PDB file of C-alpha atoms in Angstrom:
ATOM      1  CA  UNK F 170      20.971 -27.810 -30.943  1.00 57.00           C
ATOM      2  CA  UNK F 171      22.274 -24.711 -32.711  1.00 60.00           C
ATOM      3  CA  UNK F 172      24.251 -26.783 -35.245  1.00 61.00           C
ATOM      4  CA  UNK F 173      21.316 -29.062 -35.959  1.00 58.00           C
ATOM      5  CA  UNK F 174      18.928 -26.132 -36.378  1.00 58.00           C
ATOM      6  CA  UNK F 175      21.254 -24.297 -38.734  1.00 57.00           C
ATOM      7  CA  UNK F 176      21.944 -27.430 -40.779  1.00 57.00           C
ATOM      8  CA  UNK F 177      18.245 -28.054 -41.277  1.00 54.00           C
ATOM      9  CA  UNK F 178      17.555 -24.401 -42.069  1.00 55.00           C
ATOM     10  CA  UNK F 179      20.119 -24.184 -44.842  1.00 55.00           C
ATOM     11  CA  UNK F 180      18.509 -25.065 -48.101  1.00 59.00           C
ATOM     12  CA  UNK F 181      20.393 -27.177 -50.616  1.00 71.00           C
ATOM     13  CA  UNK F 182      19.471 -24.414 -53.074  1.00 79.00           C
ATOM     14  CA  UNK F 183      22.211 -22.181 -51.613  1.00 82.00           C
ATOM     15  CA  UNK F 184      24.639 -25.075 -51.878  1.00 87.00           C
ATOM     16  CA  UNK F 185      23.679 -25.780 -55.473  1.00 84.00           C
ATOM     17  CA  UNK F 186      23.779 -22.130 -56.492  1.00 88.00           C
ATOM     18  CA  UNK F 187      27.059 -21.122 -54.843  1.00 89.00           C
ATOM     19  CA  UNK F 188      28.904 -24.412 -54.346  1.00 89.00           C
ATOM     20  CA  UNK F 189      30.147 -26.528 -51.470  1.00 90.00           C
ATOM     21  CA  UNK F 190      32.849 -24.167 -50.253  1.00 89.00           C
ATOM     22  CA  UNK F 191      30.625 -21.092 -49.926  1.00 89.00           C
ATOM     23  CA  UNK F 192      27.846 -23.155 -48.349  1.00 89.00           C
ATOM     24  CA  UNK F 193      30.271 -24.456 -45.717  1.00 89.00           C
ATOM     25  CA  UNK F 194      31.563 -20.947 -45.010  1.00 87.00           C
ATOM     26  CA  UNK F 195      27.967 -19.768 -44.561  1.00 85.00           C
ATOM     27  CA  UNK F 196      27.169 -22.733 -42.303  1.00 84.00           C
ATOM     28  CA  UNK F 197      30.110 -22.032 -39.992  1.00 84.00           C
ATOM     29  CA  UNK F 198      29.333 -18.318 -39.897  1.00 82.00           C
ATOM     30  CA  UNK F 199      25.825 -19.154 -38.668  1.00 78.00           C
ATOM     31  CA  UNK F 200      27.114 -21.359 -35.836  1.00 74.00           C
ATOM     32  CA  UNK F 201      29.681 -18.838 -34.592  1.00 65.00           C
ATOM     33  CA  UNK F 202      28.121 -19.070 -31.127  1.00 59.00           C
ATOM     34  CA  UNK F 203      29.804 -22.476 -30.783  1.00 68.00           C
ATOM     35  CA  UNK F 204      33.190 -20.784 -30.243  1.00 77.00           C
ATOM     36  CA  UNK F 205      34.910 -22.628 -33.067  1.00 82.00           C
ATOM     37  CA  UNK F 206      37.774 -20.936 -34.834  1.00 88.00           C
ATOM     38  CA  UNK F 207      37.387 -22.019 -38.461  1.00 88.00           C
ATOM     39  CA  UNK F 208      39.975 -21.823 -41.231  1.00 91.00           C
ATOM     40  CA  UNK F 209      39.314 -22.729 -44.850  1.00 92.00           C
ATOM     41  CA  UNK F 210      41.788 -23.698 -47.539  1.00 90.00           C
ATOM     42  CA  UNK F 211      40.048 -24.864 -50.680  1.00 87.00           C
ATOM     43  CA  UNK F 212      40.220 -25.110 -54.424  1.00 83.00           C
ATOM     44  CA  UNK F 213      37.263 -23.968 -56.489  1.00 80.00           C
ATOM     45  CA  UNK F 214      35.462 -27.243 -57.110  1.00 82.00           C
ATOM     46  CA  UNK F 215      32.624 -27.658 -59.578  1.00 86.00           C
ATOM     47  CA  UNK F 216      30.863 -30.649 -58.084  1.00 89.00           C
ATOM     48  CA  UNK F 217      27.825 -32.443 -59.394  1.00 90.00           C
ATOM     49  CA  UNK F 218      24.620 -32.099 -57.365  1.00 89.00           C
ATOM     50  CA  UNK F 219      24.798 -35.519 -55.666  1.00 90.00           C
ATOM     51  CA  UNK F 220      28.412 -35.070 -54.589  1.00 92.00           C
ATOM     52  CA  UNK F 221      27.917 -31.516 -53.330  1.00 91.00           C
ATOM     53  CA  UNK F 222      24.871 -32.390 -51.224  1.00 91.00           C
ATOM     54  CA  UNK F 223      26.412 -35.535 -49.766  1.00 93.00           C
ATOM     55  CA  UNK F 224      29.739 -33.917 -48.871  1.00 94.00           C
ATOM     56  CA  UNK F 225      27.897 -30.966 -47.340  1.00 92.00           C
ATOM     57  CA  UNK F 226      25.717 -33.221 -45.188  1.00 91.00           C
ATOM     58  CA  UNK F 227      28.727 -35.308 -44.129  1.00 94.00           C
ATOM     59  CA  UNK F 228      30.580 -32.186 -42.945  1.00 93.00           C
ATOM     60  CA  UNK F 229      27.486 -30.996 -41.052  1.00 90.00           C
ATOM     61  CA  UNK F 230      27.120 -34.343 -39.284  1.00 91.00           C
ATOM     62  CA  UNK F 231      30.840 -34.516 -38.475  1.00 92.00           C
ATOM     63  CA  UNK F 232      30.662 -30.968 -37.084  1.00 88.00           C
ATOM     64  CA  UNK F 233      27.669 -31.863 -34.952  1.00 86.00           C
ATOM     65  CA  UNK F 234      29.563 -34.863 -33.555  1.00 87.00           C
ATOM     66  CA  UNK F 235      32.693 -32.780 -33.032  1.00 87.00           C
ATOM     67  CA  UNK F 236      30.816 -30.185 -30.999  1.00 84.00           C
ATOM     68  CA  UNK F 237      28.847 -32.781 -29.078  1.00 84.00           C
ATOM     69  CA  UNK F 238      31.580 -35.285 -28.212  1.00 85.00           C
ATOM     70  CA  UNK F 239      34.969 -33.675 -28.777  1.00 82.00           C
ATOM     71  CA  UNK F 240      36.009 -30.400 -27.107  1.00 79.00           C
ATOM     72  CA  UNK F 241      37.569 -28.840 -30.215  1.00 87.00           C
ATOM     73  CA  UNK F 242      38.019 -25.083 -30.494  1.00 89.00           C
ATOM     74  CA  UNK F 243      39.857 -24.932 -33.834  1.00 92.00           C
ATOM     75  CA  UNK F 244      38.865 -26.531 -37.130  1.00 92.00           C
ATOM     76  CA  UNK F 245      40.588 -26.372 -40.495  1.00 94.00           C
ATOM     77  CA  UNK F 246      38.728 -27.532 -43.597  1.00 94.00           C
ATOM     78  CA  UNK F 247      40.483 -28.027 -46.898  1.00 94.00           C
ATOM     79  CA  UNK F 248      39.259 -29.380 -50.196  1.00 92.00           C
ATOM     80  CA  UNK F 249      40.936 -29.981 -53.515  1.00 91.00           C
ATOM     81  CA  UNK F 250      40.833 -31.927 -56.747  1.00 90.00           C
ATOM     82  CA  UNK F 251      43.816 -34.152 -57.418  1.00 87.00           C
ATOM     83  CA  UNK F 252      43.490 -35.694 -60.866  1.00 86.00           C
ATOM     84  CA  UNK F 253      39.741 -36.198 -60.547  1.00 86.00           C
ATOM     85  CA  UNK F 254      39.844 -37.345 -56.919  1.00 91.00           C
ATOM     86  CA  UNK F 255      38.032 -34.957 -54.612  1.00 93.00           C
ATOM     87  CA  UNK F 256      39.672 -34.690 -51.207  1.00 94.00           C
ATOM     88  CA  UNK F 257      38.062 -33.008 -48.245  1.00 95.00           C
ATOM     89  CA  UNK F 258      40.065 -32.891 -45.023  1.00 96.00           C
ATOM     90  CA  UNK F 259      38.885 -31.709 -41.630  1.00 95.00           C
ATOM     91  CA  UNK F 260      41.557 -31.166 -38.981  1.00 96.00           C
ATOM     92  CA  UNK F 261      40.763 -30.083 -35.438  1.00 95.00           C
ATOM     93  CA  UNK F 262      42.380 -29.670 -32.039  1.00 94.00           C
ATOM     94  CA  UNK F 263      39.982 -32.034 -30.270  1.00 91.00           C
ATOM     95  CA  UNK F 264      40.840 -35.546 -29.193  1.00 90.00           C
ATOM     96  CA  UNK F 265      39.757 -37.233 -32.458  1.00 92.00           C
ATOM     97  CA  UNK F 266      39.044 -40.899 -33.082  1.00 93.00           C
ATOM     98  CA  UNK F 267      40.650 -43.729 -35.009  1.00 95.00           C
ATOM     99  CA  UNK F 268      39.002 -45.784 -37.744  1.00 95.00           C
ATOM    100  CA  UNK F 269      38.548 -48.612 -35.264  1.00 96.00           C
ATOM    101  CA  UNK F 270      36.804 -46.316 -32.778  1.00 93.00           C
ATOM    102  CA  UNK F 271      34.542 -45.000 -35.549  1.00 93.00           C
ATOM    103  CA  UNK F 272      33.486 -48.545 -36.493  1.00 93.00           C
ATOM    104  CA  UNK F 273      32.849 -49.354 -32.825  1.00 93.00           C
ATOM    105  CA  UNK F 274      30.728 -46.194 -32.417  1.00 90.00           C
ATOM    106  CA  UNK F 275      28.903 -47.014 -35.649  1.00 89.00           C
ATOM    107  CA  UNK F 276      27.975 -50.493 -34.383  1.00 91.00           C
ATOM    108  CA  UNK F 277      26.916 -49.288 -30.925  1.00 90.00           C
ATOM    109  CA  UNK F 278      25.182 -46.025 -31.829  1.00 83.00           C
ATOM    110  CA  UNK F 279      21.444 -45.666 -31.429  1.00 81.00           C
ATOM    111  CA  UNK F 280      21.397 -42.498 -33.537  1.00 79.00           C
ATOM    112  CA  UNK F 281      21.363 -42.148 -37.303  1.00 83.00           C
ATOM    113  CA  UNK F 282      24.263 -39.719 -37.749  1.00 85.00           C
ATOM    114  CA  UNK F 283      27.097 -42.193 -38.216  1.00 90.00           C
ATOM    115  CA  UNK F 284      24.999 -44.450 -40.425  1.00 91.00           C
ATOM    116  CA  UNK F 285      24.091 -41.400 -42.485  1.00 92.00           C
ATOM    117  CA  UNK F 286      27.770 -40.588 -42.945  1.00 94.00           C
ATOM    118  CA  UNK F 287      28.541 -44.117 -44.105  1.00 94.00           C
ATOM    119  CA  UNK F 288      25.530 -44.212 -46.442  1.00 94.00           C
ATOM    120  CA  UNK F 289      26.638 -40.958 -48.040  1.00 94.00           C
ATOM    121  CA  UNK F 290      30.212 -42.230 -48.430  1.00 96.00           C
ATOM    122  CA  UNK F 291      28.792 -45.319 -50.168  1.00 94.00           C
ATOM    123  CA  UNK F 292      26.670 -43.179 -52.511  1.00 93.00           C
ATOM    124  CA  UNK F 293      29.822 -41.254 -53.433  1.00 94.00           C
ATOM    125  CA  UNK F 294      31.856 -44.449 -53.950  1.00 93.00           C
ATOM    126  CA  UNK F 295      34.183 -42.786 -51.517  1.00 95.00           C
ATOM    127  CA  UNK F 296      36.384 -43.463 -48.552  1.00 96.00           C
ATOM    128  CA  UNK F 297      36.541 -41.906 -45.125  1.00 97.00           C
ATOM    129  CA  UNK F 298      39.536 -42.116 -42.843  1.00 97.00           C
ATOM    130  CA  UNK F 299      39.770 -40.999 -39.215  1.00 96.00           C
ATOM    131  CA  UNK F 300      42.974 -40.278 -37.359  1.00 95.00           C
ATOM    132  CA  UNK F 301      44.165 -38.808 -34.122  1.00 93.00           C
ATOM    133  CA  UNK F 302      47.432 -37.439 -32.866  1.00 89.00           C
ATOM    134  CA  UNK F 303      48.485 -35.778 -29.646  1.00 88.00           C
ATOM    135  CA  UNK F 304      47.600 -32.358 -31.098  1.00 90.00           C
ATOM    136  CA  UNK F 305      44.164 -33.241 -32.495  1.00 93.00           C
ATOM    137  CA  UNK F 306      42.089 -35.263 -34.874  1.00 95.00           C
ATOM    138  CA  UNK F 307      41.588 -35.496 -38.611  1.00 96.00           C
ATOM    139  CA  UNK F 308      38.959 -36.795 -40.995  1.00 97.00           C
ATOM    140  CA  UNK F 309      39.840 -37.365 -44.641  1.00 97.00           C
ATOM    141  CA  UNK F 310      37.157 -37.963 -47.271  1.00 97.00           C
ATOM    142  CA  UNK F 311      37.987 -39.030 -50.817  1.00 96.00           C
ATOM    143  CA  UNK F 312      35.638 -39.608 -53.730  1.00 94.00           C
ATOM    144  CA  UNK F 313      35.940 -40.081 -57.466  1.00 87.00           C
ATOM    145  CA  UNK F 314      33.681 -38.837 -60.265  1.00 72.00           C
ATOM    146  CA  UNK F 315      32.095 -36.002 -58.306  1.00 79.00           C
ATOM    147  CA  UNK F 316      33.059 -33.217 -60.677  1.00 74.00           C
ATOM    148  CA  UNK F 317      30.715 -31.591 -63.161  1.00 63.00           C
TER     149      UNK F 317
END
């Protein structure tokens, strides 16, 4: 509930004024009661409005799902620009899911969160990739043409 409340309270105006990275830092500071240890490693990205808002909302939804379904205590978020391709990677020490499990959850879910993630990935002409290892899970998001 705390994550959902904070995500709805944060205005896209903060995101648009200060950028994706600072908005994510602020978001995670506001949900500190969730006992997540957060680490950031990011490049300064100047994203267009559509890309910034969609990536922000994807991370919020993934975080909500992580806290709700996956007992992670550590999260590392990194973002960078590699020759015009924006990469955002979320690693955590929870159990994680595979791409196949994500598709299965997407088909069987009664909620809107996973569909929202996929819709936003489509808007960004992007890709999302899920992975899991014995030491945790990872989500990788890639999109092109999101820079200002």
